[in-house]
Coordinates of C-alpha atoms in Angstrom, one line a residue:
M1 CA 25.9 1.8 -14.1
N2 CA 26.4 2.3 -10.4
Y3 CA 23.0 2.9 -8.8
V4 CA 24.1 6.0 -6.9
K5 CA 25.4 7.7 -10.0
K6 CA 22.1 7.4 -11.9
I7 CA 20.0 9.2 -9.3
K8 CA 18.2 12.2 -11.0
Y9 CA 19.4 15.6 -9.8
I10 CA 16.6 17.8 -8.5
G11 CA 18.1 21.1 -9.8
L12 CA 18.2 19.8 -13.3
I13 CA 14.8 18.1 -13.8
W14 CA 12.5 19.5 -11.2
C15 CA 12.9 23.1 -10.1
G16 CA 13.7 24.9 -13.4
F17 CA 16.4 26.9 -11.8
T18 CA 19.4 28.3 -13.6
F19 CA 22.1 25.9 -14.8
C20 CA 25.8 26.5 -14.5
S21 CA 28.5 24.4 -16.1
L22 CA 32.2 24.5 -15.1
A23 CA 33.2 23.0 -18.4
V24 CA 34.2 26.4 -19.7
A25 CA 36.8 26.9 -16.9
E26 CA 40.0 25.0 -16.4
V27 CA 39.7 22.5 -13.5
I28 CA 42.3 23.1 -10.8
W29 CA 41.4 20.1 -8.6
Q30 CA 38.6 17.7 -8.0
D31 CA 37.6 14.6 -6.1
N32 CA 34.9 12.2 -7.3
F33 CA 35.4 10.0 -4.2
Y34 CA 36.0 6.8 -6.2
S35 CA 39.3 6.3 -4.2
A36 CA 38.8 4.4 -0.9
N37 CA 40.9 6.7 1.2
L38 CA 40.8 10.3 2.4
D39 CA 44.6 10.9 2.5
D40 CA 44.3 14.3 0.9
W41 CA 41.7 15.5 3.4
T42 CA 41.9 16.8 7.0
V43 CA 39.0 16.4 9.5
V44 CA 38.3 19.0 12.2
D45 CA 35.7 18.2 15.0
F46 CA 34.5 21.0 17.3
V47 CA 32.9 18.9 20.1
P48 CA 35.4 17.1 22.3
N49 CA 33.0 14.4 23.5
Q50 CA 31.5 13.7 20.0
K51 CA 33.2 12.1 17.0
S52 CA 32.7 12.5 13.3
D53 CA 32.7 9.6 10.9
W54 CA 33.7 10.9 7.5
H55 CA 34.2 8.0 5.1
I56 CA 33.8 7.0 1.4
Y57 CA 30.9 4.7 0.4
D58 CA 30.0 3.8 -3.2
G59 CA 31.4 6.9 -4.7
Y60 CA 30.2 9.4 -2.1
L61 CA 31.9 11.1 0.8
V62 CA 29.5 10.2 3.6
H63 CA 29.0 11.7 7.0
T64 CA 26.4 10.0 9.3
S65 CA 27.5 11.2 12.8
N66 CA 25.1 13.5 14.6
I67 CA 28.0 15.7 15.9
G68 CA 26.7 19.2 16.6
G69 CA 28.0 21.9 18.9
K70 CA 27.7 25.7 19.4
K71 CA 27.6 28.1 16.5
R72 CA 26.6 25.2 14.2
L73 CA 30.2 24.2 13.8
G74 CA 29.8 20.5 14.1
S75 CA 32.5 18.9 11.9
H76 CA 34.3 19.8 8.7
I77 CA 36.7 18.2 6.3
V78 CA 39.1 20.3 4.1
A79 CA 41.5 19.8 1.2
G80 CA 43.4 21.7 -1.5
N81 CA 46.0 24.5 -1.6
P82 CA 46.0 27.3 0.9
E83 CA 47.3 29.7 -1.8
W84 CA 44.2 29.3 -4.0
R85 CA 42.8 32.8 -4.5
D86 CA 40.2 33.3 -7.3
Y87 CA 38.2 30.1 -8.0
T88 CA 34.8 28.4 -8.3
I89 CA 33.9 25.5 -6.0
R90 CA 31.0 23.3 -6.8
T91 CA 29.7 20.1 -5.3
E92 CA 26.6 17.8 -5.7
L93 CA 25.2 16.4 -2.6
V94 CA 22.3 14.5 -1.0
S95 CA 21.1 15.4 2.5
T96 CA 18.7 12.7 3.7
D97 CA 18.8 14.3 7.2
D98 CA 17.5 17.8 7.3
D99 CA 20.0 19.5 9.6
Y100 CA 22.9 21.7 8.6
L101 CA 25.5 21.0 5.9
G102 CA 27.4 23.0 3.3
I103 CA 30.7 24.0 1.7
L104 CA 33.7 25.9 3.0
F105 CA 35.9 28.2 0.8
R106 CA 39.0 30.3 1.2
Y107 CA 39.8 28.2 4.2
R108 CA 42.9 29.4 6.0
N109 CA 42.6 27.4 9.3
Q110 CA 39.8 26.1 11.5
R111 CA 39.3 29.6 12.9
N112 CA 39.3 31.5 9.6
Y113 CA 37.1 30.7 6.5
Y114 CA 33.9 31.3 4.7
R115 CA 31.0 28.9 4.7
F116 CA 27.8 28.5 2.7
F117 CA 25.3 26.1 4.3
V118 CA 21.6 25.2 4.6
S119 CA 19.1 23.7 7.0
G120 CA 16.2 21.8 5.5
Q121 CA 14.5 21.3 8.8
N122 CA 14.4 25.1 9.6
G123 CA 14.2 26.2 5.9
Q124 CA 17.3 28.4 6.2
I125 CA 20.2 29.4 4.0
F126 CA 23.3 31.0 5.5
L127 CA 26.5 32.7 4.2
E128 CA 28.9 33.3 7.1
K129 CA 32.6 34.0 7.8
R130 CA 34.6 32.8 10.7
L131 CA 37.3 35.4 11.6
D132 CA 39.7 34.6 14.5
G133 CA 37.1 32.1 15.8
K134 CA 34.2 34.5 15.7
V135 CA 31.2 33.8 13.4
K136 CA 29.7 36.7 11.5
R137 CA 26.7 36.4 9.2
L138 CA 27.1 37.8 5.7
G139 CA 23.8 36.6 4.2
F140 CA 20.6 34.8 5.5
M141 CA 17.3 33.8 3.9
E142 CA 14.4 31.7 5.0
K143 CA 13.2 29.3 2.3
A144 CA 11.5 25.9 2.3
L145 CA 13.9 23.2 1.1
D146 CA 11.7 20.3 0.2
Y147 CA 14.2 18.1 -1.6
C148 CA 17.2 16.0 -0.6
K149 CA 19.3 16.6 -3.7
M150 CA 21.2 19.8 -4.1
T151 CA 24.1 21.5 -5.8
M152 CA 26.1 24.1 -4.0
T153 CA 28.5 26.6 -5.6
A154 CA 30.7 29.5 -4.5
A155 CA 32.5 31.7 -7.0
V156 CA 35.1 34.0 -5.4
H157 CA 37.0 36.7 -7.2
R158 CA 39.1 39.3 -5.3
D159 CA 36.8 40.6 -2.6
T160 CA 33.5 39.5 -4.2
L161 CA 31.8 36.3 -3.0
R162 CA 28.9 34.8 -5.0
V163 CA 27.1 31.7 -3.7
Y164 CA 24.5 29.5 -5.5
L165 CA 22.1 26.8 -4.3
N166 CA 20.8 24.5 -7.1
D167 CA 22.5 26.9 -9.5
R168 CA 20.4 29.8 -8.4
K169 CA 22.3 32.8 -6.9
Y170 CA 21.3 33.7 -3.4
F171 CA 24.0 36.1 -2.1
T172 CA 26.7 38.4 -3.5
V173 CA 28.9 39.9 -0.8
I174 CA 31.9 42.1 -0.7
D175 CA 34.4 41.0 1.9
S176 CA 38.2 40.8 2.0
S177 CA 38.8 39.0 5.3
H178 CA 40.1 35.9 3.7
P179 CA 41.9 36.5 0.3
T180 CA 43.1 32.8 -0.2
G181 CA 42.5 29.4 1.1
K182 CA 41.5 25.7 0.7
V183 CA 38.0 24.3 0.2
G184 CA 35.9 22.0 2.4
L185 CA 32.6 20.5 3.4
M186 CA 30.8 20.7 6.7
T187 CA 27.9 19.2 8.7
C188 CA 26.2 19.9 12.0
Y189 CA 23.7 17.5 13.6
N190 CA 23.3 15.9 10.1
E191 CA 23.2 12.1 10.1
G192 CA 22.7 11.8 6.4
A193 CA 25.2 13.9 4.4
Y194 CA 26.4 12.5 1.0
F195 CA 28.8 14.6 -1.0
D196 CA 29.6 13.8 -4.6
N197 CA 32.2 15.1 -7.1
I198 CA 33.6 18.3 -5.6
V199 CA 35.3 20.4 -8.3
V200 CA 37.5 23.5 -8.0
A201 CA 38.0 25.4 -11.2
E202 CA 39.5 28.7 -12.2
F203 CA 37.1 31.5 -11.4
C204 CA 34.2 31.8 -13.7
K205 CA 31.1 33.8 -13.1
P206 CA 28.4 31.1 -13.6
Q207 CA 26.6 31.4 -16.8
K208 CA 22.8 31.5 -16.5
V209 CA 20.6 29.4 -18.8
I210 CA 17.0 29.4 -17.8
R211 CA 15.5 26.0 -18.1
E212 CA 11.7 25.5 -18.1
P213 CA 10.4 22.7 -15.9
Q214 CA 10.0 19.5 -17.9
L215 CA 7.4 16.8 -17.5
D216 CA 9.0 13.5 -16.4
F217 CA 8.3 10.6 -14.1
W218 CA 9.6 11.4 -10.6
C219 CA 8.9 8.1 -9.0
G220 CA 6.9 4.9 -9.8
P221 CA 4.9 3.4 -11.0
Y222 CA 4.5 1.4 -7.8
L223 CA 1.8 -1.1 -6.6
Q224 CA -0.6 -0.8 -3.8
N225 CA -3.4 -3.0 -2.5
V226 CA -3.0 -6.0 -4.8
L227 CA -5.7 -8.0 -3.1
G228 CA -8.1 -10.5 -4.7
D229 CA -9.5 -9.0 -7.9
S230 CA -8.1 -5.5 -7.6
A231 CA -4.9 -3.5 -7.7
T232 CA -3.9 0.1 -7.3
I233 CA -1.2 1.8 -9.5
M234 CA 0.5 5.0 -8.2
W235 CA 3.2 7.2 -9.7
Q236 CA 4.4 10.8 -9.4
T237 CA 5.3 13.3 -12.2
T238 CA 7.4 16.4 -12.0
L239 CA 4.4 18.5 -13.2
P240 CA 0.7 18.2 -13.0
A241 CA -0.6 15.9 -15.7
N242 CA -3.5 13.6 -16.5
S243 CA -3.6 10.0 -15.2
I244 CA -4.0 6.9 -17.5
V245 CA -3.2 3.2 -17.0
E246 CA -3.2 0.6 -19.8
Y247 CA -3.4 -3.0 -18.6
G248 CA -4.3 -6.5 -19.6
L249 CA -3.4 -10.1 -19.7
R250 CA -1.5 -9.2 -22.9
K251 CA 0.0 -5.9 -23.9
R252 CA -1.6 -5.7 -27.3
S253 CA -5.1 -6.1 -26.0
A254 CA -4.7 -3.8 -23.0
E255 CA -7.7 -1.9 -21.5
R256 CA -7.4 1.7 -20.7
I257 CA -8.5 3.7 -17.6
E258 CA -8.3 7.5 -17.3
V259 CA -9.0 9.5 -14.2
A260 CA -10.1 13.1 -14.7
G261 CA -8.1 16.0 -13.4
R262 CA -4.4 17.0 -13.4
R263 CA -2.1 16.1 -10.5
K264 CA 1.5 15.2 -9.6
I265 CA 0.7 12.1 -7.5
H266 CA -1.5 9.7 -9.5
E267 CA -3.6 6.9 -8.3
I268 CA -5.8 4.5 -10.3
C269 CA -7.5 1.4 -9.1
L270 CA -7.9 -1.6 -11.4
R271 CA -11.0 -3.7 -10.6
N272 CA -12.6 -7.0 -11.6
L273 CA -9.3 -8.6 -12.3
E274 CA -8.9 -12.3 -12.7
K275 CA -7.5 -14.0 -9.6
N276 CA -4.0 -15.5 -9.5
S277 CA -3.2 -14.0 -13.0
L278 CA -0.3 -12.2 -14.5
Y279 CA -1.2 -8.7 -15.8
Y280 CA 0.9 -6.2 -17.7
Y281 CA 0.5 -2.5 -17.1
R282 CA 2.0 0.9 -18.0
V283 CA 1.1 4.4 -17.0
I284 CA 0.7 7.5 -19.2
S285 CA 0.6 11.2 -18.3
D286 CA 0.1 13.8 -21.0
G287 CA 1.6 11.4 -23.6
L288 CA 4.6 10.5 -21.4
E289 CA 4.6 6.7 -21.4
S290 CA 6.3 4.4 -18.9
D291 CA 7.8 1.0 -19.7
W292 CA 5.5 -2.0 -19.4
F293 CA 5.5 -3.7 -16.0
S294 CA 3.8 -6.7 -14.6
L295 CA 1.8 -7.7 -11.5
R296 CA 0.2 -10.9 -10.3
T297 CA -3.2 -10.9 -8.6
Y298 CA -3.8 -13.1 -5.5
D299 CA -6.1 -16.0 -4.9
P300 CA -7.9 -14.9 -1.6
D301 CA -8.2 -18.5 -0.5
R302 CA -4.5 -19.3 -0.9
K303 CA -2.6 -20.9 2.0
T304 CA 0.9 -20.6 0.7
F305 CA 2.8 -17.4 0.1
R306 CA 5.9 -15.4 0.8
F307 CA 6.4 -11.8 1.9
A308 CA 9.4 -9.6 2.8
L309 CA 9.7 -7.7 6.0
Y310 CA 11.9 -4.7 6.8
S311 CA 11.9 -1.2 8.3
D312 CA 13.7 2.1 8.8
S313 CA 15.0 2.6 5.3
Q314 CA 15.5 6.3 5.9
N315 CA 18.8 8.1 5.5
N316 CA 21.1 5.7 3.6
F317 CA 19.6 5.3 0.1
M318 CA 22.5 3.2 -1.0
V319 CA 22.0 0.7 1.8
H320 CA 18.2 0.7 1.0
H321 CA 18.9 0.0 -2.6
K322 CA 21.1 -3.0 -1.7
I323 CA 18.4 -4.3 0.7
A324 CA 15.7 -3.9 -2.0
S325 CA 17.8 -5.7 -4.6
A326 CA 18.5 -8.5 -2.2
I327 CA 14.8 -8.9 -1.4
E328 CA 13.9 -9.0 -5.1
K329 CA 15.9 -12.2 -5.5
H330 CA 13.6 -14.0 -3.1
N331 CA 10.5 -13.2 -5.3
P332 CA 8.2 -12.1 -2.4
E333 CA 4.5 -11.6 -3.3
F334 CA 4.3 -8.5 -1.2
I335 CA 6.3 -6.3 1.3
V336 CA 5.6 -5.3 4.8
H337 CA 7.4 -2.1 5.9
A338 CA 7.3 -1.2 9.6
G339 CA 7.8 2.5 9.2
D340 CA 10.3 5.4 8.9
L341 CA 10.6 5.3 5.1
A342 CA 12.2 8.7 4.9
H343 CA 14.1 10.6 7.5
G344 CA 12.7 14.1 6.8
G345 CA 9.1 13.0 6.6
R346 CA 7.8 16.6 6.3
R347 CA 9.7 17.1 3.1
A348 CA 7.9 16.1 -0.1
D349 CA 11.0 14.2 -1.4
W350 CA 10.4 10.6 -0.3
A351 CA 11.7 9.4 -3.6
T352 CA 15.4 9.7 -2.8
E353 CA 15.3 7.5 0.3
F354 CA 12.4 5.1 -0.5
F355 CA 11.0 5.0 -4.0
H356 CA 14.1 5.4 -6.1
P357 CA 16.2 2.8 -4.3
A358 CA 13.4 0.2 -4.5
D359 CA 11.8 1.2 -7.8
D360 CA 12.4 -2.2 -9.5
L361 CA 10.9 -4.1 -6.6
L362 CA 7.9 -1.7 -6.0
S363 CA 6.8 -1.9 -9.6
K364 CA 6.3 -5.7 -9.2
V365 CA 4.9 -6.2 -5.7
S366 CA 2.7 -4.2 -3.4
V367 CA 4.1 -2.6 -0.2
Y368 CA 2.1 -2.2 3.0
V369 CA 3.5 0.4 5.4
A370 CA 3.1 1.4 9.0
R371 CA 3.6 5.1 9.9
G372 CA 6.8 5.8 11.8
N373 CA 7.9 8.8 13.9
H374 CA 9.8 10.4 11.0
A375 CA 6.5 10.9 9.2
Y376 CA 5.6 13.3 12.1
G377 CA 2.6 15.4 11.1
S378 CA 3.4 15.0 7.4
P379 CA 0.6 14.9 4.8
H380 CA 3.0 13.1 2.4
F381 CA 2.5 9.7 4.1
A382 CA -1.1 9.6 3.2
N383 CA -0.5 11.2 -0.2
Y384 CA 2.1 8.6 -1.3
F385 CA 0.1 5.5 -0.3
S386 CA -3.3 4.2 -1.0
F387 CA -4.8 2.8 2.2
P388 CA -7.8 0.4 2.3
D389 CA -9.6 2.3 5.1
K390 CA -10.1 5.9 4.1
R391 CA -11.6 6.8 7.6
H392 CA -8.2 6.5 9.2
E393 CA -5.4 6.0 6.7
T394 CA -2.6 5.5 9.3
Y395 CA -4.1 2.3 10.8
Y396 CA -5.7 -0.4 8.8
S397 CA -6.0 -4.1 8.2
I398 CA -5.6 -6.5 5.2
Q399 CA -6.2 -10.1 4.7
V400 CA -3.8 -12.1 2.4
G401 CA -4.9 -15.8 2.1
N402 CA -5.1 -17.3 5.5
A403 CA -3.2 -14.5 7.2
Y404 CA -4.7 -11.3 8.8
F405 CA -2.5 -8.2 9.2
I406 CA -3.2 -5.3 11.4
F407 CA -1.1 -2.1 10.9
L408 CA -1.0 0.4 13.8
D409 CA 0.2 4.0 14.1
N410 CA 2.0 4.0 17.5
A411 CA 4.8 6.5 17.4
K412 CA 3.4 8.1 20.5
A413 CA 4.3 5.0 22.5
A414 CA 7.9 6.2 22.2
F415 CA 7.2 10.0 22.3
P416 CA 4.3 10.4 24.7
D417 CA 4.9 14.2 25.1
K418 CA 4.6 14.9 21.4
D419 CA 1.1 16.3 20.5
Y420 CA 1.4 15.7 16.8
Y421 CA 1.3 11.9 17.1
I422 CA -2.1 10.3 17.3
D423 CA -3.2 8.9 20.7
V424 CA -2.6 5.2 21.6
D425 CA -4.1 5.1 25.1
E426 CA -7.1 2.9 26.1
D427 CA -9.6 5.7 25.3
S428 CA -8.3 6.5 21.9
P429 CA -10.2 5.6 18.7
Q430 CA -7.2 3.5 17.5
Y431 CA -7.1 1.4 20.6
Q432 CA -10.9 0.7 20.4
W433 CA -10.5 -0.1 16.7
L434 CA -7.7 -2.5 17.4
V435 CA -9.9 -4.4 19.9
E436 CA -12.6 -4.6 17.3
Q437 CA -10.1 -5.9 14.7
L438 CA -8.5 -8.5 17.0
S439 CA -11.9 -9.8 18.1
S440 CA -13.4 -9.8 14.6
D441 CA -14.5 -13.1 12.9
A442 CA -12.0 -12.4 10.1
A443 CA -9.0 -12.1 12.5
Q444 CA -10.0 -15.0 14.7
R445 CA -10.8 -17.3 11.9
A446 CA -7.5 -16.6 10.1
K447 CA -4.8 -19.2 10.6
W448 CA -2.2 -16.4 11.1
L449 CA -2.7 -13.2 12.9
F450 CA 0.0 -10.5 12.7
V451 CA 0.3 -6.9 14.1
V452 CA 2.7 -4.4 12.4
T453 CA 3.8 -1.4 14.5
H454 CA 6.7 1.0 14.2
V455 CA 7.6 1.3 17.9
P456 CA 8.3 -2.2 19.5
C457 CA 7.2 -3.6 22.8
Y458 CA 10.5 -4.9 23.9
S459 CA 14.1 -4.1 23.0
E460 CA 17.5 -4.8 24.5
F461 CA 19.1 -2.1 22.3
A462 CA 16.7 0.5 23.6
G463 CA 17.1 -0.5 27.3
E464 CA 15.0 0.7 30.2
K465 CA 13.2 3.5 28.3
F466 CA 11.1 0.7 26.7
A467 CA 10.7 -1.4 29.8
E468 CA 7.3 0.1 30.8
N469 CA 6.0 1.8 27.7
I470 CA 2.3 1.8 26.9
N471 CA 2.9 -1.1 24.5
V472 CA 3.8 -3.4 27.3
Q473 CA 1.1 -2.0 29.7
K474 CA -1.9 -2.0 27.4
Y475 CA -1.1 -3.7 24.1
V476 CA 0.7 -6.8 25.1
P477 CA -2.3 -8.1 27.1
L478 CA -4.4 -7.7 24.0
Y479 CA -1.9 -9.6 21.9
R480 CA -2.0 -12.5 24.4
R481 CA -5.8 -12.5 24.8
Y482 CA -6.5 -12.6 21.1
Q483 CA -3.6 -15.0 20.3
V484 CA -1.6 -12.8 18.0
D485 CA 1.1 -14.9 16.4
A486 CA 3.7 -12.2 15.8
V487 CA 4.2 -8.5 16.3
F488 CA 6.6 -6.9 13.6
S489 CA 8.2 -3.6 14.5
G490 CA 11.0 -1.2 13.6
H491 CA 12.3 2.0 15.2
I492 CA 15.3 0.3 16.7
H493 CA 18.0 0.2 14.0
A494 CA 18.9 -3.4 14.8
Y495 CA 17.5 -7.0 14.6
E496 CA 15.8 -8.4 17.7
R497 CA 13.4 -11.3 18.2
G498 CA 11.9 -13.2 21.1
E499 CA 8.7 -14.8 22.4
S500 CA 6.5 -14.2 25.4
E501 CA 3.4 -16.3 26.3
G502 CA 2.9 -17.5 22.7
V503 CA 3.4 -14.1 21.0
H504 CA 6.6 -13.6 18.9
Y505 CA 8.1 -10.2 18.8
V506 CA 10.4 -9.1 15.9
I507 CA 12.3 -5.9 15.3
C508 CA 13.6 -5.5 11.8
G509 CA 14.9 -1.9 11.7
G510 CA 18.1 -2.3 9.7
A511 CA 17.4 -1.1 6.2
G512 CA 19.2 2.3 6.1
G513 CA 18.9 4.3 9.3
T514 CA 22.1 4.9 11.3
L515 CA 22.7 1.6 13.1
D516 CA 22.3 1.0 16.8
K517 CA 25.5 -0.8 17.8
A518 CA 25.3 -1.8 21.4
R519 CA 22.7 -3.6 23.5
E520 CA 21.9 -1.8 26.7
M521 CA 20.4 -4.6 28.8
D522 CA 19.2 -8.3 28.8
I523 CA 15.5 -8.9 29.0
P524 CA 13.7 -12.3 29.0
E525 CA 11.4 -11.4 26.1
I526 CA 14.3 -11.1 23.6
A527 CA 16.2 -14.2 22.6
V528 CA 18.3 -12.8 19.7
S529 CA 19.8 -9.4 19.3
Q530 CA 22.0 -8.5 16.3
A531 CA 23.5 -5.3 15.0
G532 CA 23.8 -4.7 11.3
H533 CA 21.8 -3.9 8.1
H534 CA 19.3 -6.7 7.3
Y535 CA 15.9 -7.8 5.9
C536 CA 13.5 -10.7 6.6
I537 CA 11.6 -13.2 4.5
V538 CA 8.5 -14.9 5.9
E539 CA 7.0 -18.0 4.2
I540 CA 3.6 -19.3 5.0
D541 CA 2.7 -22.9 4.1
D542 CA -0.7 -23.5 5.5
A543 CA 0.0 -24.2 9.3
R544 CA 3.8 -23.7 9.1
L545 CA 5.6 -20.3 9.2
S546 CA 9.3 -20.1 8.2
F547 CA 11.1 -16.9 9.2
K548 CA 14.6 -16.0 7.9
Q549 CA 16.7 -13.0 8.6
Y550 CA 19.4 -12.0 6.1
G551 CA 22.2 -9.5 6.2
I552 CA 22.8 -6.9 3.5
D553 CA 25.1 -9.4 1.8
G554 CA 22.4 -12.0 1.5
R555 CA 23.8 -14.3 4.1
L556 CA 21.4 -16.0 6.5
R557 CA 21.8 -14.6 10.0
D558 CA 18.9 -16.0 12.0
S559 CA 15.8 -18.2 11.5
F560 CA 12.9 -19.9 13.3
E561 CA 9.7 -21.8 12.5
I562 CA 6.2 -21.9 14.0
E563 CA 4.0 -25.0 13.6
K564 CA 0.3 -24.6 14.3
S565 CA -2.5 -27.2 14.6
G566 CA -6.1 -27.2 15.7
V567 CA -6.9 -23.8 14.2
A568 CA -10.4 -23.2 12.8
E569 CA -10.6 -23.0 9.0

């Protein structure tokens, strides 16, 4: 089954809202977007110097342009018969961005129509009409919209308009301005709009069937901190439940750990495991059992291993799924993610963009993540991951074999005026901690020393705005002084790499975010700059590092090696 079509729909399994089926009504017209063209659709953009990018991708009608404009008009796309009068329109959609998107109905022309739309960022729901180019509000509500997946429905009969979000009715309005018209879809400032299977049927007043919330696995299980003789298992359920893990070298002789309390996000640490051993595990919540999965523990003294490196998986969950599937074929022993896992970091739904697309991979190998700017002020970053240093969860260090990794929280390097990012200046606790980490015996005795940050030091795609950021002024001298081998970063949605005074700098931000397409300048610290979706595989063989960068199609696009000698054991 196509990955995109098996994603769970939030309105059906999570919220317990009312459920409406159009099966009882005769379908007048529909588009499931399996066709590769949009010949039956007309695009209208309202901002002369901005351009929309409506296109079909893997069975979705996708819009990833940030076109905006006054009156929240942005861009829309319409189809159908201008003589349609009484009908019900329904679409399923995913909004990984949290700006405006919605449906149009009784569309006469670009100056006359009704629209029902939402903003996740502002927590707002609108019903409006446009009459001779003027916008009038017919309904408005403020409501937190915490999830990416939605259904939107409008049922229109004579002069009565009824609109539904996730099959729950929000507004019933009497208005006769537009008696007939086509249907359409709209976005404004929304870089991540994915519409699926729009249906127009003969008018039917949606039938209400109350569904009680059902216990189910929402995401996971996924692995954290598989280091030495321990491993952490995490998962999320749709309702609060108990937490149990069964695990062992064999399934039939599995041990059992239960953590007291009821919760949606579950975390259990397995301890005293045998090193370099294959374990089987499954999770249980209130009798709900997962499949059996496996994990392999590490030998802390190992000198040979492989890890995957990527970043900025937000927005396009289909691209992220392809990236994760390609990574899985390389059999990495763990994953390093340089931040921006989900576009709307303040929303609770990180599963749509991060966990669901990579679920097969994350159940087998541990992922270590840096916090990016899209997790701005969000509690979900700390809730979804188990960090080794509970004093400051957003910056930490780990050691894997002969390599020492330091993860920083440096979004403020790119946004110095934002108070909600933690400080990165010389007087900040994080900077002082970094100096302690770099100068520690563990870091200096490791054969390989890596730093993982979201915001990079150098970028040709970003241009002059990165030329004198605090990373270059204050952090680059530290990397040189303490002989860091490589700094891995994201934030720029492209691939870049270079070397300066013995330190290698890599940007790997092409796993789902809207791509940067043009370099803005040449700088000596960057040797290779490439646009396009990609991921990286790093192999350590004692004193040799092999780095390879692959496109989303699995083809090798760049590589380099580092040979070391004379390093203390």
